[in-house]
Coordinates of C-alpha atoms and ligand atoms in Angstrom, one line a residue:
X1 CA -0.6 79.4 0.9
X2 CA -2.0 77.2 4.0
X3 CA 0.8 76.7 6.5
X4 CA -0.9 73.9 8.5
X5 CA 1.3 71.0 10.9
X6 CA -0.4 67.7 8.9
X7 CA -2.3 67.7 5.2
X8 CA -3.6 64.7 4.5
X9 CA -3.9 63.8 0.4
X10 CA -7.0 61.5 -0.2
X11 CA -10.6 61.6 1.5
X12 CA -10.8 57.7 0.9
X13 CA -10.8 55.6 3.8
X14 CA -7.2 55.8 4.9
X15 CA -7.6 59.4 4.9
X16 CA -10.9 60.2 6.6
X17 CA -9.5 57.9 9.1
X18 CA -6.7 59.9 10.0
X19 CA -8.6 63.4 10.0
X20 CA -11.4 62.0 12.0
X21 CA -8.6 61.1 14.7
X22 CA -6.8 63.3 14.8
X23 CA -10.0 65.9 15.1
X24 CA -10.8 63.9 18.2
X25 CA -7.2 63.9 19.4
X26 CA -8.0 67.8 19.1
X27 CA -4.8 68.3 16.4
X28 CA -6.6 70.5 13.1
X29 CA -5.4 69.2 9.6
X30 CA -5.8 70.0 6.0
X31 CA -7.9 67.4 3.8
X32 CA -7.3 67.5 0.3
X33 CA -9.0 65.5 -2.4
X34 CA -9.1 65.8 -6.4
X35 CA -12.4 64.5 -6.6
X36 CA -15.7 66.2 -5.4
X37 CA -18.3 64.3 -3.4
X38 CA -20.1 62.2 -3.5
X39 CA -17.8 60.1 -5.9
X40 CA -17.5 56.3 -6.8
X41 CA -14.7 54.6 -6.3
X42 CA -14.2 51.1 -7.8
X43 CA -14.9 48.6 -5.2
X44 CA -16.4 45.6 -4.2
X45 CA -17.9 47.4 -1.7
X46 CA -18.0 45.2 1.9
X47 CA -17.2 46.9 4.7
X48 CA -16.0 44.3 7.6
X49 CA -16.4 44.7 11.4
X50 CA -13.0 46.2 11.7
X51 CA -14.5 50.0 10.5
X52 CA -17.5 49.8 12.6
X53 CA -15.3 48.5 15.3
X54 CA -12.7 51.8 14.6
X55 CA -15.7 54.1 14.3
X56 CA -17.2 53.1 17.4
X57 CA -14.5 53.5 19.0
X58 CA -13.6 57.0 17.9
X59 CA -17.5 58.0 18.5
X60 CA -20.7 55.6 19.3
X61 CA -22.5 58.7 17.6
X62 CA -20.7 58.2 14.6
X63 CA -21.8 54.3 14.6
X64 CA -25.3 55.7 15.6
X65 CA -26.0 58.0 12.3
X66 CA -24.1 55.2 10.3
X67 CA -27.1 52.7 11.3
X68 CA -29.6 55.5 10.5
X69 CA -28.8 55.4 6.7
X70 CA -30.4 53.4 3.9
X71 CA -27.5 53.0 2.1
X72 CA -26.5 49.2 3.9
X73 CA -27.1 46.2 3.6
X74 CA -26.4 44.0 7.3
X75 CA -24.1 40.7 6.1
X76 CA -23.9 37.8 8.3
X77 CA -21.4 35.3 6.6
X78 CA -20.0 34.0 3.8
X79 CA -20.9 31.5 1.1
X80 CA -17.7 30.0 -0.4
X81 CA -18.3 28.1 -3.5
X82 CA -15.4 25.3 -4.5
X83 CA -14.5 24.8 -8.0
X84 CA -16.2 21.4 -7.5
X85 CA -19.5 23.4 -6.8
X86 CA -19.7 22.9 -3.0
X87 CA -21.4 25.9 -1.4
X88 CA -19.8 26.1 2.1
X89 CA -22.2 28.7 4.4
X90 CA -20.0 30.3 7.1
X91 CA -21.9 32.6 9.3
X92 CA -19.5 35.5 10.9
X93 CA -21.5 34.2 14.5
X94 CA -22.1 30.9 15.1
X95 CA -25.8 31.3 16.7
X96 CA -26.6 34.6 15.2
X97 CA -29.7 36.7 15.5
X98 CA -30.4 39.2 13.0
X99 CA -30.0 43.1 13.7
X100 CA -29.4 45.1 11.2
X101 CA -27.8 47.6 13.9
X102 CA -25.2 45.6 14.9
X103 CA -24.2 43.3 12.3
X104 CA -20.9 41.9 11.7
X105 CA -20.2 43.4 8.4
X106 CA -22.1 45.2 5.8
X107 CA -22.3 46.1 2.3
X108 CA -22.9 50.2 0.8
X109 CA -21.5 51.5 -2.1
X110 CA -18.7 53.4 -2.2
X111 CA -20.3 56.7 -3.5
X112 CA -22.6 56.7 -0.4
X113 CA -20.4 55.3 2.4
X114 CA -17.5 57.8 1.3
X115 CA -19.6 60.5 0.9
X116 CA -21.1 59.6 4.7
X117 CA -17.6 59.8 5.7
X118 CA -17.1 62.8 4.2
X119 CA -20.3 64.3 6.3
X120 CA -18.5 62.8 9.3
X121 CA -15.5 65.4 8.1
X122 CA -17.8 67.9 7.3
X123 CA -19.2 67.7 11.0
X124 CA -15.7 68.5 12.5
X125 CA -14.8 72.2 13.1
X126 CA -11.2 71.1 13.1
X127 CA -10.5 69.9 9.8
X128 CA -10.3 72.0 6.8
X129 CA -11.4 70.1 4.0
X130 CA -10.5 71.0 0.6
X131 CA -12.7 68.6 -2.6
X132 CA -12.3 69.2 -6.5
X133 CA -8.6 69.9 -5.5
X134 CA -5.9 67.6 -7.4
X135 CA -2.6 67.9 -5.6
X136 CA 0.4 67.6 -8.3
X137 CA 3.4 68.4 -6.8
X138 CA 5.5 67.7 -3.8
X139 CA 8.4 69.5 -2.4
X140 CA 10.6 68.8 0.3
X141 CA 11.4 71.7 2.9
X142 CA 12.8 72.9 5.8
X143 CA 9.6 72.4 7.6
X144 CA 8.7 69.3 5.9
X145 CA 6.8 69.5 2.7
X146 CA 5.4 72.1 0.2
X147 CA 2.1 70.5 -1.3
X148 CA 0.4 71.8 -4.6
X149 CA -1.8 71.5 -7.2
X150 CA -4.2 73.0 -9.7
X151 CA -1.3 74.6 -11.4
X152 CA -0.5 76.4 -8.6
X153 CA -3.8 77.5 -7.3
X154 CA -3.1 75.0 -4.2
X155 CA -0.1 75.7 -1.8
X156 CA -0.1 74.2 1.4
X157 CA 2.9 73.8 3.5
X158 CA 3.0 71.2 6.1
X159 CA 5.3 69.6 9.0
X160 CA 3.5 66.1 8.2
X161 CA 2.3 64.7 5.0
X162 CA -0.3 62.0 5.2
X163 CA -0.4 60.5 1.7
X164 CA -3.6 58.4 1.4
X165 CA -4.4 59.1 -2.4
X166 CA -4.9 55.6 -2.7
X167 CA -3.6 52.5 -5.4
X168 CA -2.0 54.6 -7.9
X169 CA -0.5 57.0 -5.5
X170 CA 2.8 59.0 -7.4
X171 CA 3.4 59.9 -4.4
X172 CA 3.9 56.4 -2.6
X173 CA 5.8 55.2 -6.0
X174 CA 7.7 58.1 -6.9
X175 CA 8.9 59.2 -3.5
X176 CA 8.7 56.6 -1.2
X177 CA 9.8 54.2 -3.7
X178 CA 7.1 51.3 -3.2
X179 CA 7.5 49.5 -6.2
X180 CA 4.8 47.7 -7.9
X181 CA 5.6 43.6 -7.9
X182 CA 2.8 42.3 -9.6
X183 CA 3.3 38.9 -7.6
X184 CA 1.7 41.2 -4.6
X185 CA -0.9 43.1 -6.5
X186 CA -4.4 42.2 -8.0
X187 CA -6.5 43.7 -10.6
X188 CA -10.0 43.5 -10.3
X189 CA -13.6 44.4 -12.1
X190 CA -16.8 44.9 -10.7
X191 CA -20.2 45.7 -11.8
X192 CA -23.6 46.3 -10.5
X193 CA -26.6 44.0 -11.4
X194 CA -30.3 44.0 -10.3
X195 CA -32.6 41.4 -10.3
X196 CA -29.1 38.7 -9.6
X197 CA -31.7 35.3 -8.5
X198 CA -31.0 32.9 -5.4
X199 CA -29.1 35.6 -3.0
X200 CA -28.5 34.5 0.3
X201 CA -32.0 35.5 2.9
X202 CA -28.9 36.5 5.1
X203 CA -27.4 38.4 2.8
X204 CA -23.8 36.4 2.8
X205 CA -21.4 37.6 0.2
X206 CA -20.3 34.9 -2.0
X207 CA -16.9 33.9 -2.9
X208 CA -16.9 31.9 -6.1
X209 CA -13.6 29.8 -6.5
X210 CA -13.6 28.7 -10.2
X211 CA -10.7 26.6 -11.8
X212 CA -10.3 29.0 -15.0
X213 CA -9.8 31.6 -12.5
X214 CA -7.7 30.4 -9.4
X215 CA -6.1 31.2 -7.4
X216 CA -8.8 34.0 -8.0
X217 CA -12.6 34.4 -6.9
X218 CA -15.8 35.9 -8.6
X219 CA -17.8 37.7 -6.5
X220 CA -21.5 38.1 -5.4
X221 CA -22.5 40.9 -2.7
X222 CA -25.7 42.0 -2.1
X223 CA -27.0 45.5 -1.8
X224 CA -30.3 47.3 -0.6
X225 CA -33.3 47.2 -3.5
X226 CA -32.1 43.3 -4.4
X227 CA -28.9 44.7 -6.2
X228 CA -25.2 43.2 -6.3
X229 CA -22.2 44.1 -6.8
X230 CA -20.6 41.3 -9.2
X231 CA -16.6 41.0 -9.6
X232 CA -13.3 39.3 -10.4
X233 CA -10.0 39.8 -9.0
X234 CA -6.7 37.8 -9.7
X235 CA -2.5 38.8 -8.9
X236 CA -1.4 40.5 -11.3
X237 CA 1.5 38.3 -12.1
X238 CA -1.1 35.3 -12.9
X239 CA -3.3 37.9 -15.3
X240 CA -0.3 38.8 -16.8
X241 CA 1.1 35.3 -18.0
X242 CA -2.0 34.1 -18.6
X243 CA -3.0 37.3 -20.8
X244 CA -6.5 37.6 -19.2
X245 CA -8.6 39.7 -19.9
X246 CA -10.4 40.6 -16.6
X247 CA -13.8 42.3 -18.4
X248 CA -13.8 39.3 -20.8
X249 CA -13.1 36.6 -18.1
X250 CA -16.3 38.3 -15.7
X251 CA -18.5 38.2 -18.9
X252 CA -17.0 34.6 -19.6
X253 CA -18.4 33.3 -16.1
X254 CA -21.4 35.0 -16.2
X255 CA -22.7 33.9 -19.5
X256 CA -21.1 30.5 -19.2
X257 CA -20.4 29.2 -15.8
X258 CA -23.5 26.1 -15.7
X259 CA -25.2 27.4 -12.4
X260 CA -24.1 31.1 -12.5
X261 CA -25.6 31.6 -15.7
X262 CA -28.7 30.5 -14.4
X263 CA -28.8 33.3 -11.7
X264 CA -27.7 36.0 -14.1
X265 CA -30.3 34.9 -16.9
X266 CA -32.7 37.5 -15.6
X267 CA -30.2 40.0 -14.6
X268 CA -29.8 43.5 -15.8
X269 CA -26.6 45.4 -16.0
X270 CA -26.6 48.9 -14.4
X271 CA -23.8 51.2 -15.5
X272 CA -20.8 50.0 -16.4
X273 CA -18.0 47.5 -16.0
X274 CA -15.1 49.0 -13.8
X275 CA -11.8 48.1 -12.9
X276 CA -8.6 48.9 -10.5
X277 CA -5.7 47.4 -8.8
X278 CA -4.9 46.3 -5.5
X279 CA -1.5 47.0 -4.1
X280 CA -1.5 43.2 -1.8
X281 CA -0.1 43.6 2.0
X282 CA 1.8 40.6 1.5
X283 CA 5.0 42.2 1.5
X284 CA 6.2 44.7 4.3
X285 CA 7.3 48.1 2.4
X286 CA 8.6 51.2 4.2
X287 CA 5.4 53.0 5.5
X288 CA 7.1 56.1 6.1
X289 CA 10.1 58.5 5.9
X290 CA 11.1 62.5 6.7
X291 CA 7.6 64.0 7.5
X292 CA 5.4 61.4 5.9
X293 CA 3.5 58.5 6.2
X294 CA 1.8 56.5 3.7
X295 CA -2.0 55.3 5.0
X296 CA -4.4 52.7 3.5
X297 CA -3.9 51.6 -0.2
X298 CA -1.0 54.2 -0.7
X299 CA 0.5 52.0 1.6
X300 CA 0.0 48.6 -0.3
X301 CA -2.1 47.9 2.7
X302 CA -5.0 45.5 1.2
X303 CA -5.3 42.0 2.7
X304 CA -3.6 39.5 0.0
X305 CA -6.6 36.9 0.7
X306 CA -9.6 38.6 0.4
X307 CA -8.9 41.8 -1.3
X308 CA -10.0 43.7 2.4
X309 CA -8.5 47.1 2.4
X310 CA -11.6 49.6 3.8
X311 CA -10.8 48.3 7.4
X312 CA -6.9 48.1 6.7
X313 CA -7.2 51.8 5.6
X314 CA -8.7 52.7 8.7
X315 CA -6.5 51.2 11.1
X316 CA -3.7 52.3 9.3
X317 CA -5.0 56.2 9.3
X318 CA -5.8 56.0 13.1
X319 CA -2.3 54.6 14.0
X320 CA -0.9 57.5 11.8
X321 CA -2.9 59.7 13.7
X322 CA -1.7 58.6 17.1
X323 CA 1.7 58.7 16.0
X324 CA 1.6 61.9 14.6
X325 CA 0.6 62.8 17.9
X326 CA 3.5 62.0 19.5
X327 CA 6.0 63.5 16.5
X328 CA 4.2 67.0 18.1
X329 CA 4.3 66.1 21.7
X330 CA 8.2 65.2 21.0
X331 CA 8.8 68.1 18.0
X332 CA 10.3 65.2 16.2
X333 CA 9.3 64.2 12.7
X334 CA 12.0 62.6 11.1
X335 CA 12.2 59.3 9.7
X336 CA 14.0 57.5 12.4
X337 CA 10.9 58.5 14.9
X338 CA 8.4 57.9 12.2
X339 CA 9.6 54.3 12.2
X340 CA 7.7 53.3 15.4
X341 CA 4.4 54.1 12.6
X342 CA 6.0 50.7 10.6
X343 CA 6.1 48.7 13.7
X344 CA 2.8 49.7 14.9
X345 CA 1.2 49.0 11.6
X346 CA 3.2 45.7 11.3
X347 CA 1.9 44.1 14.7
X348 CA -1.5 45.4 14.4
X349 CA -1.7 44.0 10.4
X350 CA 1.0 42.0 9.9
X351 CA 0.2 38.4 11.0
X352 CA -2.7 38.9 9.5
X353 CA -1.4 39.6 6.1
X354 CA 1.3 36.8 6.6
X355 CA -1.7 34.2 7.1
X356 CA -3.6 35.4 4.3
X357 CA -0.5 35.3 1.5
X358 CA -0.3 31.5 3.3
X359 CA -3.8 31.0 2.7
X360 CA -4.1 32.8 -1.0
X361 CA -1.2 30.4 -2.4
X362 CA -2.9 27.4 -1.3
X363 CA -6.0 28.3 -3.5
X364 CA -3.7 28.2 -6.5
X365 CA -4.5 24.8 -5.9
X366 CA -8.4 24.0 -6.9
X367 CA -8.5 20.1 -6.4
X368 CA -6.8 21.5 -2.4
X369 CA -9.6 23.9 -2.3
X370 CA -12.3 20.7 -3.3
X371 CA -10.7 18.6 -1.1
X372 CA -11.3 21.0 1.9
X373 CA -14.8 21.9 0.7
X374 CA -15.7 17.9 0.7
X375 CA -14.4 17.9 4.3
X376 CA -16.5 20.8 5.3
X377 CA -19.6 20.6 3.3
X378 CA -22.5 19.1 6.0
X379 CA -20.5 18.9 8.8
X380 CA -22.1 21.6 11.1
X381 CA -19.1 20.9 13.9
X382 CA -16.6 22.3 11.0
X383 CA -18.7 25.1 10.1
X384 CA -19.4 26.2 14.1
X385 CA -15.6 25.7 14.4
X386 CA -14.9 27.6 11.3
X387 CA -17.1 30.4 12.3
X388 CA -15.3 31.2 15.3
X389 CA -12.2 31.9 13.1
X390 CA -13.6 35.3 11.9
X391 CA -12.8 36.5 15.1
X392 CA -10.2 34.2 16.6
X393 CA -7.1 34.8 15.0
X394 CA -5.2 32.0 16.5
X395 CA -8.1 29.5 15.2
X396 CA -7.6 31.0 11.9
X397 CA -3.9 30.3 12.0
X398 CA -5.0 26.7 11.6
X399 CA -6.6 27.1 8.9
X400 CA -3.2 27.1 6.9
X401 CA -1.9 24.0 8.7
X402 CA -2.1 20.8 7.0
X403 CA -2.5 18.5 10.4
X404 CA -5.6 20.4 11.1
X405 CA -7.5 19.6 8.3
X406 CA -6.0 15.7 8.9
X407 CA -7.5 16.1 12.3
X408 CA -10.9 17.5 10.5
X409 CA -11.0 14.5 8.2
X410 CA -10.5 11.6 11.3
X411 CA -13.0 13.4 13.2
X412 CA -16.1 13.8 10.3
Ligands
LIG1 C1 -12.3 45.9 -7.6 C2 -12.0 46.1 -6.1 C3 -12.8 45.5 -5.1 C4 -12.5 45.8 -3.8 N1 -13.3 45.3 -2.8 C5 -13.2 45.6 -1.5 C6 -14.1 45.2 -0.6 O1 -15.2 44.6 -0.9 N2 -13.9 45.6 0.7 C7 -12.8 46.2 1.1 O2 -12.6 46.5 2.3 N3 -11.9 46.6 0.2 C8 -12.0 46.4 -1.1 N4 -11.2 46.8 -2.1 C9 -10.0 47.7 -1.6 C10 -10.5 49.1 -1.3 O3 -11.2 49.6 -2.3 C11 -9.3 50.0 -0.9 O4 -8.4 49.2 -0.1 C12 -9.7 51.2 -0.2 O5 -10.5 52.1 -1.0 C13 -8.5 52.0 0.3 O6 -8.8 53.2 0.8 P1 -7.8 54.5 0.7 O7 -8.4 55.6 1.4 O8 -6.4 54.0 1.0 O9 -7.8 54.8 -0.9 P2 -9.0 55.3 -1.9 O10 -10.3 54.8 -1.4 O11 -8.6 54.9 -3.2 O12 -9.0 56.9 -1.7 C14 -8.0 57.7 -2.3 C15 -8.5 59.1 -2.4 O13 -7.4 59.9 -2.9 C16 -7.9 60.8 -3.9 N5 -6.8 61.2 -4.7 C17 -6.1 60.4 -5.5 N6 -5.1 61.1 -6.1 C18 -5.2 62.4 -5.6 C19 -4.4 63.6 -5.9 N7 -3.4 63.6 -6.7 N8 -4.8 64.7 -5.2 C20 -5.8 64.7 -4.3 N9 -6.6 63.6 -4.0 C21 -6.2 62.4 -4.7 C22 -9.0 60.0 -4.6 O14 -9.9 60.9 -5.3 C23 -9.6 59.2 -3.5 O15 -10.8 59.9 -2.9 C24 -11.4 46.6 -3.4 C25 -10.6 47.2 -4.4 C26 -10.9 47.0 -5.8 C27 -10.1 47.6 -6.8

């Protein structure tokens, strides 16, 4: 029996997050995880500014040993491709200059970059971590909550729980009650491939928009030794009516699609074809309760546009960590106080989330998605503008208003 004042469930992410700040806040915590590292972890695998931002901030040294690994792949943009075919290149910068060291967004697989975050843990002299340990059974208590696992072999009592065991989390559905509404969740597969032709020299991911899968995208990112990661992701209400089958629909586009097929023809499969959900951000949920808070994907946390949840998870964990902070500093751990977690979470994430469930609905609509790609397409003003929006969240906003585009069209 540990008696500890946080465990965290989950090493993902959301998780690693939370121990890593809280370490630096100098508070020691319990890290469980049922797998043993390094492990995979089905993904498409980017990794946005937002966790090199968060790890930077926590510890340049961290960001420092991050650019020292192989395991990367420096991202500059992305290419969206219309359902009419239009390739729209959006560079994150609008004058960029490659450097690998400080790129805008990157792309590592998910058994490496976990398991560097898991060194990062490893690192800290203040976290117990515990790996290979699956934690079964929750029990409320006077303190807060009685954790365990491995039939028994696991006991850890806690004053805060920190449930981060990601998309399928019993806790988060069980206990917490955050139901599953398949109108804000995705399931998605993704594979790897070598020898993919025509990737971008910049390495942009590629977002494929494709009428048999709106409001949907296929996916093309590019990792070190000319690998990709290859995917497809759709709501889960839409795969449901449509009774798609999302292995069947990924081979369908690459054996069929008229200029993807072309890129694949020389392309070897490595491994196999993978899938998992996506609990979508596009509905607030309760984030917390007596002694817990739910972090990352546990949380339904994952942006509803792009399928983003690595840098969701991260700010999610490092808000819990703060907060927990003050639940110590004020011996107060009970729901009502945990409620200023929600809030934070909500005005760090939540416009965000609103404009991306805006934005995902209007790509139900292909000819809408054409229409805007016809606008675009060639019109470097548009793209400079456009690429601005990455970081400009007030720019972005526009995007889901129809009298800008209007404005766009006078103005070509
Ligand atoms: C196909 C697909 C593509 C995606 N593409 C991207 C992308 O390109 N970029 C991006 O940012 N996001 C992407 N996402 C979302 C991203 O994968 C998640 O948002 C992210 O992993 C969330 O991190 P997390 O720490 O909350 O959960 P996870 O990463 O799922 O980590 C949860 C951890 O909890 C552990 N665990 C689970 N149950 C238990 C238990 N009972 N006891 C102990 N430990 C337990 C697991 O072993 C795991 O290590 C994608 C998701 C999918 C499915």
């Amino acid at each position: 029996m540990i008696e500890t004042d946080v465990c965290i469930v989950g090493a993902g992410p959301g998780g690693v997050a939370t121990a890593l700040k809280l370490s630096y806040l100098g508070i020691p915590s319990v890290l469980i995880d049922k797998a043993t590292f390094p492990r995979d972890k089905v993904c498409g695998d980017a990794i946005s500014g937002k966790v090199t931002t968060l790890l930077n901030r926590l510890d340049p040294d961290i960001l420092e040993r991050f650019n020292q690994q192989s395991m990367q792949i420096d991202v500059w943009g992305i290419r969206f491709v219309a359902p009419n075919g239009k390739e729209l290149d959006i560079p994150f910068q609008p004058n960029y200059v490659r450097n690998a060291s400080s790129a805008p967004g990157y792309v590592a697989r998910r058994y490496d970059f976990d398991n560097f975050l898991v060194q990062e843990v490893r690192r800290r002299d203040n976290i117990q971590f515990w790996e290979g340990l699956a934690v079964e059974q929750y029990t409320q208590t006077e303190r807060g909550w009685l954790i365990s696992g491995n039939k028994g072999a696991l006991e850890v009592e806690a004053r805060m729980l920190i449930v981060a065991d990601g998309a399928h989390s019993a806790f988060s559905r069980k206990v917490a009650g955050l139901e599953r509404d398949f109108r804000h969740h995705a399931g998605a597969v993704r594979a790897y491939y070598a020898n993919v032709e025509s990737l971008s020299k910049d390495n942009f991911i590629e977002l494929h928009f494709i009428n048999s899968i709106t409001p949907g995208y296929f996916w093309i990112f590019p990792l070190p030794g000319g690998q990709a990661n290859v995917g497809l992701g759709m709501r889960s209400d839409i795969l449901r009516k449509r009774k798609v089958n999302l292995r069947k629909a990924l081979s369908e586009v690459i054996e069929e699609h008229p200029v993807l097929r072309e890129r694949f023809q020389n392309a070897q499969l490595i491994g196999e074809v993978k899938g998992y959900g996506l609990p979508l951000g596009s509905r607030r949920q309760p984030l917390s309760g007596n002694h817990y808070m739910l972090v990352g994907d546990a949380g339904h946390l994952i942006d509803p546009l792009t399928g983003e949840g690595i840098g969701n998870a991260f700010y999610s964990g490092f808000i819990a960590a703060e907060q927990l902070q003050q639940c110590l500093l004020h011996n107060d751990f009970s729901a009502n106080f945990l409620k200023a977690y929600d809030q934070r979470v909500s005005r760090v994430l939540g416009s965000e989330m609103r404009l991306s469930y805006r934005l995902q609905k209007m790509l139900a609509y292909p000819f809408l998605v054409n229409l805007l790609a016809n606008i675009i397409a060639g019109n470097r003003r548009i793209v400079a503008l456009l690429s601005g929006m990455y970081n400009d969240f007030t720019l972005r906003e526009q995007l889901a208003k129809p009298w800008f585009w209007v404005k766009m069209f006078l103005r070509r």
